[in-house]
């Protein structure tokens, strides 16, 4: 009787530890998938520096497209009056979108 009692306790602990191990691994996998999905959906903005133009960020966007499978979706041109002109197309299933921001007044002091 004592021996069967210990066997039941050991089997119960094994099931409990195994279940906990499986749940921990499953939760970690789901979290990693959510993070990966979020990283793929968030855009990366490329802005040129003082006196720059749309060509200033071409090499960076090219590298991102080639090495990270990114997609350039929009070019946002900021006019002197603050309005923004968007060119391009952003599809719903686009992964690693790139938005290139170009300032019309590229030498503004303010």
PDB file of C-alpha atoms in Angstrom:
ATOM      1  CA  UNK A   1       0.000   0.000   0.000  1.00  0.00           C
ATOM      2  CA  UNK A   2       2.803   2.421   0.914  1.00  0.00           C
ATOM      3  CA  UNK A   3       4.617   1.693  -2.318  1.00  0.00           C
ATOM      4  CA  UNK A   4       1.557   2.377  -4.524  1.00  0.00           C
ATOM      5  CA  UNK A   5       0.925   5.609  -2.609  1.00  0.00           C
ATOM      6  CA  UNK A   6       4.446   6.850  -3.462  1.00  0.00           C
ATOM      7  CA  UNK A   7       4.064   5.792  -7.085  1.00  0.00           C
ATOM      8  CA  UNK A   8       0.822   7.799  -7.354  1.00  0.00           C
ATOM      9  CA  UNK A   9       2.504  10.853  -5.768  1.00  0.00           C
ATOM     10  CA  UNK A  10       5.497  10.610  -8.134  1.00  0.00           C
ATOM     11  CA  UNK A  11       3.256  10.215 -11.192  1.00  0.00           C
ATOM     12  CA  UNK A  12       1.108  13.164 -10.042  1.00  0.00           C
ATOM     13  CA  UNK A  13       4.178  15.362  -9.583  1.00  0.00           C
ATOM     14  CA  UNK A  14       5.470  14.310 -12.996  1.00  0.00           C
ATOM     15  CA  UNK A  15       2.185  15.259 -14.649  1.00  0.00           C
ATOM     16  CA  UNK A  16       2.089  18.563 -12.762  1.00  0.00           C
ATOM     17  CA  UNK A  17       5.686  19.480 -13.681  1.00  0.00           C
ATOM     18  CA  UNK A  18       5.196  18.350 -17.289  1.00  0.00           C
ATOM     19  CA  UNK A  19       2.024  20.442 -17.637  1.00  0.00           C
ATOM     20  CA  UNK A  20       3.745  23.489 -16.204  1.00  0.00           C
ATOM     21  CA  UNK A  21       6.712  23.026 -18.534  1.00  0.00           C
ATOM     22  CA  UNK A  22       4.417  22.719 -21.568  1.00  0.00           C
ATOM     23  CA  UNK A  23       2.343  25.789 -20.599  1.00  0.00           C
ATOM     24  CA  UNK A  24       5.468  27.885 -20.072  1.00  0.00           C
ATOM     25  CA  UNK A  25       6.875  26.907 -23.466  1.00  0.00           C
ATOM     26  CA  UNK A  26       3.542  27.497 -25.198  1.00  0.00           C
ATOM     27  CA  UNK A  27       3.122  30.992 -23.705  1.00  0.00           C
ATOM     28  CA  UNK A  28       6.686  31.953 -24.686  1.00  0.00           C
ATOM     29  CA  UNK A  29       6.113  30.786 -28.271  1.00  0.00           C
ATOM     30  CA  UNK A  30       2.892  32.800 -28.573  1.00  0.00           C
ATOM     31  CA  UNK A  31       4.580  35.929 -27.209  1.00  0.00           C
ATOM     32  CA  UNK A  32       7.474  35.562 -29.664  1.00  0.00           C
ATOM     33  CA  UNK A  33       5.020  35.236 -32.568  1.00  0.00           C
ATOM     34  CA  UNK A  34       3.145  38.372 -31.457  1.00  0.00           C
ATOM     35  CA  UNK A  35       6.375  40.378 -31.192  1.00  0.00           C
ATOM     36  CA  UNK A  36       7.524  39.186 -34.625  1.00  0.00           C
ATOM     37  CA  UNK A  37       4.185  40.107 -36.185  1.00  0.00           C
ATOM     38  CA  UNK A  38       4.285  43.587 -34.614  1.00  0.00           C
ATOM     39  CA  UNK A  39       7.849  44.169 -35.829  1.00  0.00           C
ATOM     40  CA  UNK A  40       6.808  43.317 -39.373  1.00  0.00           C
ATOM     41  CA  UNK A  41       3.828  45.680 -39.345  1.00  0.00           C
ATOM     42  CA  UNK A  42       5.388  48.839 -37.895  1.00  0.00           C
ATOM     43  CA  UNK A  43       6.823  51.277 -40.430  1.00  0.00           C
ATOM     44  CA  UNK A  44      10.353  52.606 -40.443  1.00  0.00           C
ATOM     45  CA  UNK A  45      10.655  56.320 -41.211  1.00  0.00           C
ATOM     46  CA  UNK A  46      13.702  57.614 -43.073  1.00  0.00           C
ATOM     47  CA  UNK A  47      14.370  61.364 -42.808  1.00  0.00           C
ATOM     48  CA  UNK A  48      17.187  63.234 -44.485  1.00  0.00           C
ATOM     49  CA  UNK A  49      19.404  65.694 -42.668  1.00  0.00           C
ATOM     50  CA  UNK A  50      19.963  69.436 -43.086  1.00  0.00           C
ATOM     51  CA  UNK A  51      20.167  70.324 -46.772  1.00  0.00           C
ATOM     52  CA  UNK A  52      19.347  66.763 -47.811  1.00  0.00           C
ATOM     53  CA  UNK A  53      16.873  65.449 -50.334  1.00  0.00           C
ATOM     54  CA  UNK A  54      15.054  62.237 -51.184  1.00  0.00           C
ATOM     55  CA  UNK A  55      18.340  60.910 -52.578  1.00  0.00           C
ATOM     56  CA  UNK A  56      19.991  61.280 -49.156  1.00  0.00           C
ATOM     57  CA  UNK A  57      18.194  58.219 -47.792  1.00  0.00           C
ATOM     58  CA  UNK A  58      18.252  56.114 -50.966  1.00  0.00           C
ATOM     59  CA  UNK A  59      21.202  53.958 -49.882  1.00  0.00           C
ATOM     60  CA  UNK A  60      19.618  53.240 -46.480  1.00  0.00           C
ATOM     61  CA  UNK A  61      16.241  52.288 -47.939  1.00  0.00           C
ATOM     62  CA  UNK A  62      17.965  50.150 -50.588  1.00  0.00           C
ATOM     63  CA  UNK A  63      19.913  48.267 -47.908  1.00  0.00           C
ATOM     64  CA  UNK A  64      16.730  47.687 -45.872  1.00  0.00           C
ATOM     65  CA  UNK A  65      14.925  46.366 -48.942  1.00  0.00           C
ATOM     66  CA  UNK A  66      17.761  44.011 -49.839  1.00  0.00           C
ATOM     67  CA  UNK A  67      18.776  42.759 -46.381  1.00  0.00           C
ATOM     68  CA  UNK A  68      15.555  42.879 -44.381  1.00  0.00           C
ATOM     69  CA  UNK A  69      12.943  42.296 -47.094  1.00  0.00           C
ATOM     70  CA  UNK A  70      11.464  45.716 -46.404  1.00  0.00           C
ATOM     71  CA  UNK A  71       9.103  47.445 -48.819  1.00  0.00           C
ATOM     72  CA  UNK A  72       9.122  51.168 -49.570  1.00  0.00           C
ATOM     73  CA  UNK A  73       5.462  52.103 -49.471  1.00  0.00           C
ATOM     74  CA  UNK A  74       5.233  55.882 -49.161  1.00  0.00           C
ATOM     75  CA  UNK A  75       7.167  59.048 -49.778  1.00  0.00           C
ATOM     76  CA  UNK A  76       5.866  61.889 -47.631  1.00  0.00           C
ATOM     77  CA  UNK A  77       6.865  65.345 -48.841  1.00  0.00           C
ATOM     78  CA  UNK A  78       6.462  68.029 -46.180  1.00  0.00           C
ATOM     79  CA  UNK A  79       5.740  71.380 -47.875  1.00  0.00           C
ATOM     80  CA  UNK A  80       6.902  74.761 -46.574  1.00  0.00           C
ATOM     81  CA  UNK A  81       3.383  75.505 -45.278  1.00  0.00           C
ATOM     82  CA  UNK A  82       3.376  72.255 -43.248  1.00  0.00           C
ATOM     83  CA  UNK A  83       1.068  70.273 -45.512  1.00  0.00           C
ATOM     84  CA  UNK A  84       2.102  66.742 -46.444  1.00  0.00           C
ATOM     85  CA  UNK A  85       1.888  65.193 -49.900  1.00  0.00           C
ATOM     86  CA  UNK A  86       1.853  61.373 -49.868  1.00  0.00           C
ATOM     87  CA  UNK A  87       3.000  59.359 -52.859  1.00  0.00           C
ATOM     88  CA  UNK A  88       2.859  55.582 -53.102  1.00  0.00           C
ATOM     89  CA  UNK A  89       0.629  52.760 -51.988  1.00  0.00           C
ATOM     90  CA  UNK A  90       0.501  50.926 -48.664  1.00  0.00           C
ATOM     91  CA  UNK A  91      -1.142  47.531 -48.986  1.00  0.00           C
ATOM     92  CA  UNK A  92      -2.595  45.816 -45.913  1.00  0.00           C
ATOM     93  CA  UNK A  93      -0.275  42.786 -46.076  1.00  0.00           C
ATOM     94  CA  UNK A  94       2.940  44.807 -46.514  1.00  0.00           C
ATOM     95  CA  UNK A  95       5.742  43.631 -44.229  1.00  0.00           C
ATOM     96  CA  UNK A  96       8.406  45.965 -42.897  1.00  0.00           C
ATOM     97  CA  UNK A  97       7.035  49.099 -44.573  1.00  0.00           C
ATOM     98  CA  UNK A  98       9.358  52.038 -45.243  1.00  0.00           C
ATOM     99  CA  UNK A  99       8.149  55.643 -45.288  1.00  0.00           C
ATOM    100  CA  UNK A 100      10.609  58.147 -46.728  1.00  0.00           C
ATOM    101  CA  UNK A 101      10.082  61.686 -45.404  1.00  0.00           C
ATOM    102  CA  UNK A 102      11.355  64.567 -47.548  1.00  0.00           C
ATOM    103  CA  UNK A 103      11.282  68.219 -46.458  1.00  0.00           C
ATOM    104  CA  UNK A 104      10.695  70.768 -49.206  1.00  0.00           C
ATOM    105  CA  UNK A 105      12.367  73.431 -47.037  1.00  0.00           C
ATOM    106  CA  UNK A 106      15.440  71.333 -46.295  1.00  0.00           C
ATOM    107  CA  UNK A 107      17.461  74.199 -44.817  1.00  0.00           C
ATOM    108  CA  UNK A 108      14.967  75.567 -42.326  1.00  0.00           C
ATOM    109  CA  UNK A 109      16.401  76.969 -39.095  1.00  0.00           C
ATOM    110  CA  UNK A 110      13.270  76.283 -37.032  1.00  0.00           C
TER     111      UNK A 110
END
